[in-house]
CSV table of C-alpha atoms in Angstrom, one decimal:
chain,number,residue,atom,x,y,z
A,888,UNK,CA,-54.2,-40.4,-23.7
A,889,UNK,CA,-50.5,-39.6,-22.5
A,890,UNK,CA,-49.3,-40.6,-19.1
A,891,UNK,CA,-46.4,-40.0,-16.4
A,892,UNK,CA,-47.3,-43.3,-14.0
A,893,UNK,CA,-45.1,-45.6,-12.5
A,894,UNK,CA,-45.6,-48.4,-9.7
A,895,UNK,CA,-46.6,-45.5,-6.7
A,896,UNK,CA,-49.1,-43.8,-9.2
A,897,UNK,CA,-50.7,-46.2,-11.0
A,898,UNK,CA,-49.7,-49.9,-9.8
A,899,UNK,CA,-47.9,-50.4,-13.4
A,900,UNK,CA,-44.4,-52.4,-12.9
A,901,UNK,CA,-42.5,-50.7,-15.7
A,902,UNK,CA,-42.8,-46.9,-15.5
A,903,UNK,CA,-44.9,-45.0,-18.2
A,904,UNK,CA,-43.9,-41.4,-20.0
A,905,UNK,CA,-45.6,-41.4,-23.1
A,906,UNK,CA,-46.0,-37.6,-22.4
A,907,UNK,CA,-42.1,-37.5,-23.1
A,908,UNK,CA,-42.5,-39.6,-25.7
A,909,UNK,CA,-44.8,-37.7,-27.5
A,910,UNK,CA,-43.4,-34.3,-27.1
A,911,UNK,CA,-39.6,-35.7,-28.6
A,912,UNK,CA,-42.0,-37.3,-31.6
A,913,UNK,CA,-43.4,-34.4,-32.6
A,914,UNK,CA,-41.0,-32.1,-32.7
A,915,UNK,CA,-38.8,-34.3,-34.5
A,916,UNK,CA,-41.4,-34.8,-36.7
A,917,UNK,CA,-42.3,-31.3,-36.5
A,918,UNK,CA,-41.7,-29.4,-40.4
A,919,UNK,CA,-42.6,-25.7,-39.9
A,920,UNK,CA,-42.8,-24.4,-36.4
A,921,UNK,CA,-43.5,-25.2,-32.7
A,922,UNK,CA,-45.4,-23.6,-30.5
A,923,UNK,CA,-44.8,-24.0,-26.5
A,924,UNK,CA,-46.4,-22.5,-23.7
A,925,UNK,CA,-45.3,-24.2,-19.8
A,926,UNK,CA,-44.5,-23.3,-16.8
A,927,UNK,CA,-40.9,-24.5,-16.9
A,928,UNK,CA,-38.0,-25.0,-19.6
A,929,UNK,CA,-35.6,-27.2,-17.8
A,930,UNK,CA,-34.0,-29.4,-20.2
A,931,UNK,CA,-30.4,-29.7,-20.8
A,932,UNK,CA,-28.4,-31.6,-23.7
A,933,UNK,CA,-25.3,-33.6,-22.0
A,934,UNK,CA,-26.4,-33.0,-18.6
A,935,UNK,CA,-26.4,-35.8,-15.4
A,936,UNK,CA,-28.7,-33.7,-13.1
A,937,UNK,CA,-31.2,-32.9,-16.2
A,938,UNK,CA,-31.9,-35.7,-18.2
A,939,UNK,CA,-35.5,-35.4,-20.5
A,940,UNK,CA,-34.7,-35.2,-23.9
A,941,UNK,CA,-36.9,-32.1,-24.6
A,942,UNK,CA,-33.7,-29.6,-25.7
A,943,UNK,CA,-32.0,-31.8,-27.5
A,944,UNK,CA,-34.7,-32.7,-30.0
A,945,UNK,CA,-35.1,-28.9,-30.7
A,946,UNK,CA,-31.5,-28.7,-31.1
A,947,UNK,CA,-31.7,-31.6,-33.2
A,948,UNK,CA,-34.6,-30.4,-35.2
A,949,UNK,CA,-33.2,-26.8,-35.8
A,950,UNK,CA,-29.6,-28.0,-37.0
A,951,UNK,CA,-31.4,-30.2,-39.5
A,952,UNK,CA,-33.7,-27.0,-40.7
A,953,UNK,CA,-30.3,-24.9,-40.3
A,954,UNK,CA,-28.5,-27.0,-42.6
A,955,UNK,CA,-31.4,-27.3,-45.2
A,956,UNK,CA,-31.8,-23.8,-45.6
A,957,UNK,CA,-35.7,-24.4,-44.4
A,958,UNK,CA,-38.2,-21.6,-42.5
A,959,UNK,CA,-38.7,-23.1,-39.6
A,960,UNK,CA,-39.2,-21.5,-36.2
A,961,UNK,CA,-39.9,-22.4,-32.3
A,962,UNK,CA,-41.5,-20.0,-30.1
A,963,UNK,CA,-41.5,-21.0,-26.2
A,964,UNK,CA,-43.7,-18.8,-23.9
A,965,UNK,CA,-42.5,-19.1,-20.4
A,966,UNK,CA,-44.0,-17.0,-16.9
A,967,UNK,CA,-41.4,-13.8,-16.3
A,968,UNK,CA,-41.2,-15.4,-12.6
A,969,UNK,CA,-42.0,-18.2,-10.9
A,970,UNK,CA,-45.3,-18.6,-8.5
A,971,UNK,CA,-43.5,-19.6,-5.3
A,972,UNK,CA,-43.5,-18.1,-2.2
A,973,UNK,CA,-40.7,-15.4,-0.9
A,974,UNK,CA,-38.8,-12.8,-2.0
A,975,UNK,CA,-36.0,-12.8,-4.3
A,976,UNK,CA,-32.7,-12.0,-2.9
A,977,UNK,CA,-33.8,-13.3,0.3
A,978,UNK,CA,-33.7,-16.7,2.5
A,979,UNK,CA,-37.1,-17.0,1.7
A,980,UNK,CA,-36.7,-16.6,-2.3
A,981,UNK,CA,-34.8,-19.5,-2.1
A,982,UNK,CA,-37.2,-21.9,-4.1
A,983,UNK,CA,-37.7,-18.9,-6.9
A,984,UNK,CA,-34.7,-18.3,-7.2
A,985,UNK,CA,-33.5,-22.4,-7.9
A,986,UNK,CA,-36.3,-22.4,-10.3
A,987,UNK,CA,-34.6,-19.5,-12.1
A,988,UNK,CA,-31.3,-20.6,-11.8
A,989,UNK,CA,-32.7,-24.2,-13.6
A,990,UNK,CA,-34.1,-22.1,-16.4
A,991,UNK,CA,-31.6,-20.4,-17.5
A,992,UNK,CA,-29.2,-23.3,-17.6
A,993,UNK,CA,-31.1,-24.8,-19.7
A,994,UNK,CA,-32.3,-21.8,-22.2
A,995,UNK,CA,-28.8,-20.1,-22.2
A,996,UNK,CA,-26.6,-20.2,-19.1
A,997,UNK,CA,-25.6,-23.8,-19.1
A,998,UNK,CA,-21.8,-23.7,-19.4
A,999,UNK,CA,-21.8,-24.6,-22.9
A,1000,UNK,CA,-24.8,-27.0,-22.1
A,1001,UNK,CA,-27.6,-24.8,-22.5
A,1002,UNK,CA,-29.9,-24.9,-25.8
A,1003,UNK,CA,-28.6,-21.2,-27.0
A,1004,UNK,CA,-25.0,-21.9,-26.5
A,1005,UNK,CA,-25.3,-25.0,-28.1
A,1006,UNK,CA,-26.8,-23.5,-30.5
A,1007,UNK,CA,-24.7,-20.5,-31.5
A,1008,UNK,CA,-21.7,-22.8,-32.0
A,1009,UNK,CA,-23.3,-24.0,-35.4
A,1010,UNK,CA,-26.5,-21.8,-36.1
A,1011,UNK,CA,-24.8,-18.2,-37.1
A,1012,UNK,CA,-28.3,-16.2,-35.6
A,1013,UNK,CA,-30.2,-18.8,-33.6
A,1014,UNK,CA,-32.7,-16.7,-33.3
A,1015,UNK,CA,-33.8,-17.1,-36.7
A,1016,UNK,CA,-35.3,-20.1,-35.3
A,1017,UNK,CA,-36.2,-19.8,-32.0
A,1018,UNK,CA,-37.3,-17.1,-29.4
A,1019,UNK,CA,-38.5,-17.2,-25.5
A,1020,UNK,CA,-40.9,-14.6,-24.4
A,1021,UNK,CA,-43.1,-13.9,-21.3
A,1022,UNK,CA,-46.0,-12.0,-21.2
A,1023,UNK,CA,-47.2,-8.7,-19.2
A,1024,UNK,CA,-50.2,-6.4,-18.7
A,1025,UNK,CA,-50.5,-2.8,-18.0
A,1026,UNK,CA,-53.1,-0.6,-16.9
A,1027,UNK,CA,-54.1,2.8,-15.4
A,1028,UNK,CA,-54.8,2.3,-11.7
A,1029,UNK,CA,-56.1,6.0,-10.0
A,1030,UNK,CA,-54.3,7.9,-12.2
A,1031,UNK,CA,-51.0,5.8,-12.4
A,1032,UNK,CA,-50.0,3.4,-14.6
A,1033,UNK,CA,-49.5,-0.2,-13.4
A,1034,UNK,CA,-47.7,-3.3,-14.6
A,1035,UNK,CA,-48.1,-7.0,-14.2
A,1036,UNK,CA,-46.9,-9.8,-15.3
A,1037,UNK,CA,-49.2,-12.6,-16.8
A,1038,UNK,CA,-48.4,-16.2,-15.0
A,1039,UNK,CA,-48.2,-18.9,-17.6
A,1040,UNK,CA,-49.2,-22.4,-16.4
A,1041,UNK,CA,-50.5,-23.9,-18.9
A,1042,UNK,CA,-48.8,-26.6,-20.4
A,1043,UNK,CA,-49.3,-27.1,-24.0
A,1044,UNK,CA,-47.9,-27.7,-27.7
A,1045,UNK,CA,-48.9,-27.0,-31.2
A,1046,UNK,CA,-46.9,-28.2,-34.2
A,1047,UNK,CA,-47.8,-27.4,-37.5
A,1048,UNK,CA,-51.2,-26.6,-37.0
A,1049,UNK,CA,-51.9,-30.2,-36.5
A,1050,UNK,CA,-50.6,-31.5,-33.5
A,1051,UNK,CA,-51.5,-30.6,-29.8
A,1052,UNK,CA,-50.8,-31.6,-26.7
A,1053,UNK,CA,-52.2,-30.4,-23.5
A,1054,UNK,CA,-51.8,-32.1,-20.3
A,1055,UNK,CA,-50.5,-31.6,-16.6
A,1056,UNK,CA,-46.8,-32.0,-17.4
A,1057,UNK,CA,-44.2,-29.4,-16.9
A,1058,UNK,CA,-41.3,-29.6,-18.8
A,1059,UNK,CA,-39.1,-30.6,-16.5
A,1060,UNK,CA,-37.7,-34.6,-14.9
A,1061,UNK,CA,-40.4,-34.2,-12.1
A,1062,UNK,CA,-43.4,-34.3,-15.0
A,1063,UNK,CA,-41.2,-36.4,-17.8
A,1064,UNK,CA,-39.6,-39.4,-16.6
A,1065,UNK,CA,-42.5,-41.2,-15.2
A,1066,UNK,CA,-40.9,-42.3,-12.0
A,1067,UNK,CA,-41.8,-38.9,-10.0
A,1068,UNK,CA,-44.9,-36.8,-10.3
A,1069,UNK,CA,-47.7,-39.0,-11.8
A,1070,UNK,CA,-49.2,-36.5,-15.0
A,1071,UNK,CA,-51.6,-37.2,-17.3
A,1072,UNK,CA,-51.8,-35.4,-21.2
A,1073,UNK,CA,-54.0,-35.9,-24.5
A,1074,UNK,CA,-52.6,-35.8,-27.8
A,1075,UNK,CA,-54.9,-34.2,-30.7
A,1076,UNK,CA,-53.8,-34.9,-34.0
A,1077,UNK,CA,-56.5,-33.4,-36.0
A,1078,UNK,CA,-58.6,-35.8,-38.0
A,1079,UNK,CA,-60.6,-33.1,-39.7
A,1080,UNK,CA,-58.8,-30.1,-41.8
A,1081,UNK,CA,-59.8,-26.2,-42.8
A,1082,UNK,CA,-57.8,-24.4,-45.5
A,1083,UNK,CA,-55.5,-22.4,-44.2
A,1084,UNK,CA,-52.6,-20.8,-45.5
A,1085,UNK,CA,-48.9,-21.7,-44.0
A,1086,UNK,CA,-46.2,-19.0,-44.8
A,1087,UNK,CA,-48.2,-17.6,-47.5
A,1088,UNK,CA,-49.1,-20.8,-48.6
A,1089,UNK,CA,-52.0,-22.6,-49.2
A,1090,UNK,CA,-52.4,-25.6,-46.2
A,1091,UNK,CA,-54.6,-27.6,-45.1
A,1092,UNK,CA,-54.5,-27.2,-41.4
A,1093,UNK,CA,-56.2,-29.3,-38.0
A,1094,UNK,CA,-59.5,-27.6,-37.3
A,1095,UNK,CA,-59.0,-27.8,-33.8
A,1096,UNK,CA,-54.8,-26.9,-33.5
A,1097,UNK,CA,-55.5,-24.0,-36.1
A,1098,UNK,CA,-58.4,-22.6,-33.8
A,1099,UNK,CA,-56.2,-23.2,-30.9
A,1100,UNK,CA,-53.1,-21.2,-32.3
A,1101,UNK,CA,-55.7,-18.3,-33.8
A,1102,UNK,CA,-57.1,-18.0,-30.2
A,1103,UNK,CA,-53.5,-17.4,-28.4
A,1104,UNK,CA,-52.2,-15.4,-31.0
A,1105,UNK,CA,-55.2,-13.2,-31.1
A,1106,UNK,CA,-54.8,-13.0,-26.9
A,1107,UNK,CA,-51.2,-12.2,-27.2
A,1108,UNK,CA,-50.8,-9.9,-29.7
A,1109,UNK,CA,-54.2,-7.9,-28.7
A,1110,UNK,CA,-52.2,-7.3,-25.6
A,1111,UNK,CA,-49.5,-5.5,-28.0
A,1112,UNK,CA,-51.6,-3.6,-30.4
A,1113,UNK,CA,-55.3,-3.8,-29.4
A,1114,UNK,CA,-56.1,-5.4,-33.0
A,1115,UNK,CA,-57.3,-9.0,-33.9
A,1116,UNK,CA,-57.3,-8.4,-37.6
A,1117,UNK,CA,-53.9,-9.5,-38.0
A,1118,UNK,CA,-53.3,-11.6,-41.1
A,1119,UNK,CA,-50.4,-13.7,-39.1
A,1120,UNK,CA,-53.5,-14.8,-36.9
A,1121,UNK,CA,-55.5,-16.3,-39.4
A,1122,UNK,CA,-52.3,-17.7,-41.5
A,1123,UNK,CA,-49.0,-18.8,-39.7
A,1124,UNK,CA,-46.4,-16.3,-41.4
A,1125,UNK,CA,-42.6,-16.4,-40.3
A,1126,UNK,CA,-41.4,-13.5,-40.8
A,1127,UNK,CA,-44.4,-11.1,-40.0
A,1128,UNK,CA,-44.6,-12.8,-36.3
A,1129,UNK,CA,-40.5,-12.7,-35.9
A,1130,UNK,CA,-40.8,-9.2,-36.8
A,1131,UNK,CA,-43.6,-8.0,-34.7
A,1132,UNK,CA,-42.2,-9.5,-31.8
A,1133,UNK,CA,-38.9,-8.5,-32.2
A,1134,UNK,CA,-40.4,-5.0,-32.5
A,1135,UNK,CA,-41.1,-5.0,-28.9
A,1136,UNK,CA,-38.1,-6.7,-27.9
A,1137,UNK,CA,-35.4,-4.9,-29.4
A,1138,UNK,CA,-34.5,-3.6,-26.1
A,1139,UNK,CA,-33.3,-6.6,-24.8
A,1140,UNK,CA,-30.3,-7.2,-26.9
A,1141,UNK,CA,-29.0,-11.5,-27.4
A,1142,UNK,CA,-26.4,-10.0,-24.7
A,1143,UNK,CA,-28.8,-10.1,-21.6
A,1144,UNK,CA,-28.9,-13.8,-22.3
A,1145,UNK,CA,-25.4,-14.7,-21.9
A,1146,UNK,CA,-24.4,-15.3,-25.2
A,1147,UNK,CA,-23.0,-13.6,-28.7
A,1148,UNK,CA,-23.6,-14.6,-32.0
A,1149,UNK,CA,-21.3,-16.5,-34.0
């Protein structure tokens, strides 16, 4: 059991954030890919406002893979917009609109801060190893076709098909630090293994982090091609996911994000 708890949440003199803990262990730890879904990214390296250490242990973790020549990716699956209420471009979007702003500093706007442009300074194609992505439905409504996006809010990790946490905590200060909002995570590290197959290779992954991953995957990528039957589902493969999803991305070139490869 994790915990974000200090003196106005739980009584305890010294504040508790195992939940930070744990997330900066295992992706340090982490050897061939991390899997995030959350309702926020906001996590900056160097930064006084922003001070979890979330971004840099990725950027940590990929320079090490980087410079090792190792497959290794992170994939980070973020809501297209925040749930608050207003309208953007508007007093009232004012609380969407921070939220935003706070994103993208940390994934790419960051004035040299951010994890992408710290990124592209050392890592030739950062994303070889690491990719954002939202999700969205459509549908024909009375003859017209509809779109939606699909809110995120869970607030979850898998590594390595053994590793999972699942919890209350955003990644942000407010659910990390322990001295704000009280949160409460568990950490599953699987004590019971299937035979898998990692990359092609045979691997003995957690039962319950495998089945996890399968389940999303199959979710996600049904949306995209209305098959389960994918082998990437059933084994983690690197390239065959960074392919497919770049497939349907291609139309949002690395410039939309601010930043240009090195």
């Amino acid at each position: 059991i994790l915990r974000s708890s200090a003196a106005w949440s739980a009584g305890i003199e010294i504040p508790e954030y195992s939940i930070h803990t744990a997330y900066t262990d295992l992706i340090v730890s982490a050897q061939h890919y991390i899997y995030i879904e959350n309702q926020f990214f906001i996590s900056i390296a160097d930064d006084r406002t922003v001070v979890n250490q979330i971004s840099a242990a990725i950027y940590e973790k990929i320079l090490a893979a980087h410079r090792a020549q190792k497959k290794f990716k992170v994939y980070v699956v973020l809501p297209l917009l925040p749930a608050f209420e207003g309208q953007l471009g508007t007093p009232t979007g004012s609380s969407i609109q921070a939220i935003i702003h706070w994103n993208y500093a940390s994934i790419c706007r960051g004035n040299g801060n951010s994890l992408l442009e710290r990124l592209v300074k050392v890592v030739p194609d950062p994303f070889q190893y690491i990719s954002f992505y939202g999700l969205r439905k459509h549908e024909e409504m009375l003859g017209k076709i509809t779109t939606e996006l699909v809110y995120v809010h869970s607030k979850l990790m898998i590594v390595d098909d053994r590793s999972v946490i699942i919890g209350s905590a955003n990644i942000n200060d407010r659910s990390l630090l322990g001295t704000r909002d009280s949160e409460l995570a568990i950490l599953v590290q699987d004590p019971r293994f299937v035979d898998s197959k990692m990359d092609g290779q045979p691997f003995k992954a957690g039962a319950f982090a495998c089945s996890l991953r399968k389940s999303l995957f199959r979710f996600q990528i049904h949306s995209f091609t209305h098959s389960t039957t994918h082998s990437f589902i059933h084994s983690f493969i690197h390239s065959f996911i960074h392919s497919l999803i770049r497939s349907f991305t291609h139309s949002f070139p690395q410039r939309t994000l601010g930043i240009a490869g090195g």
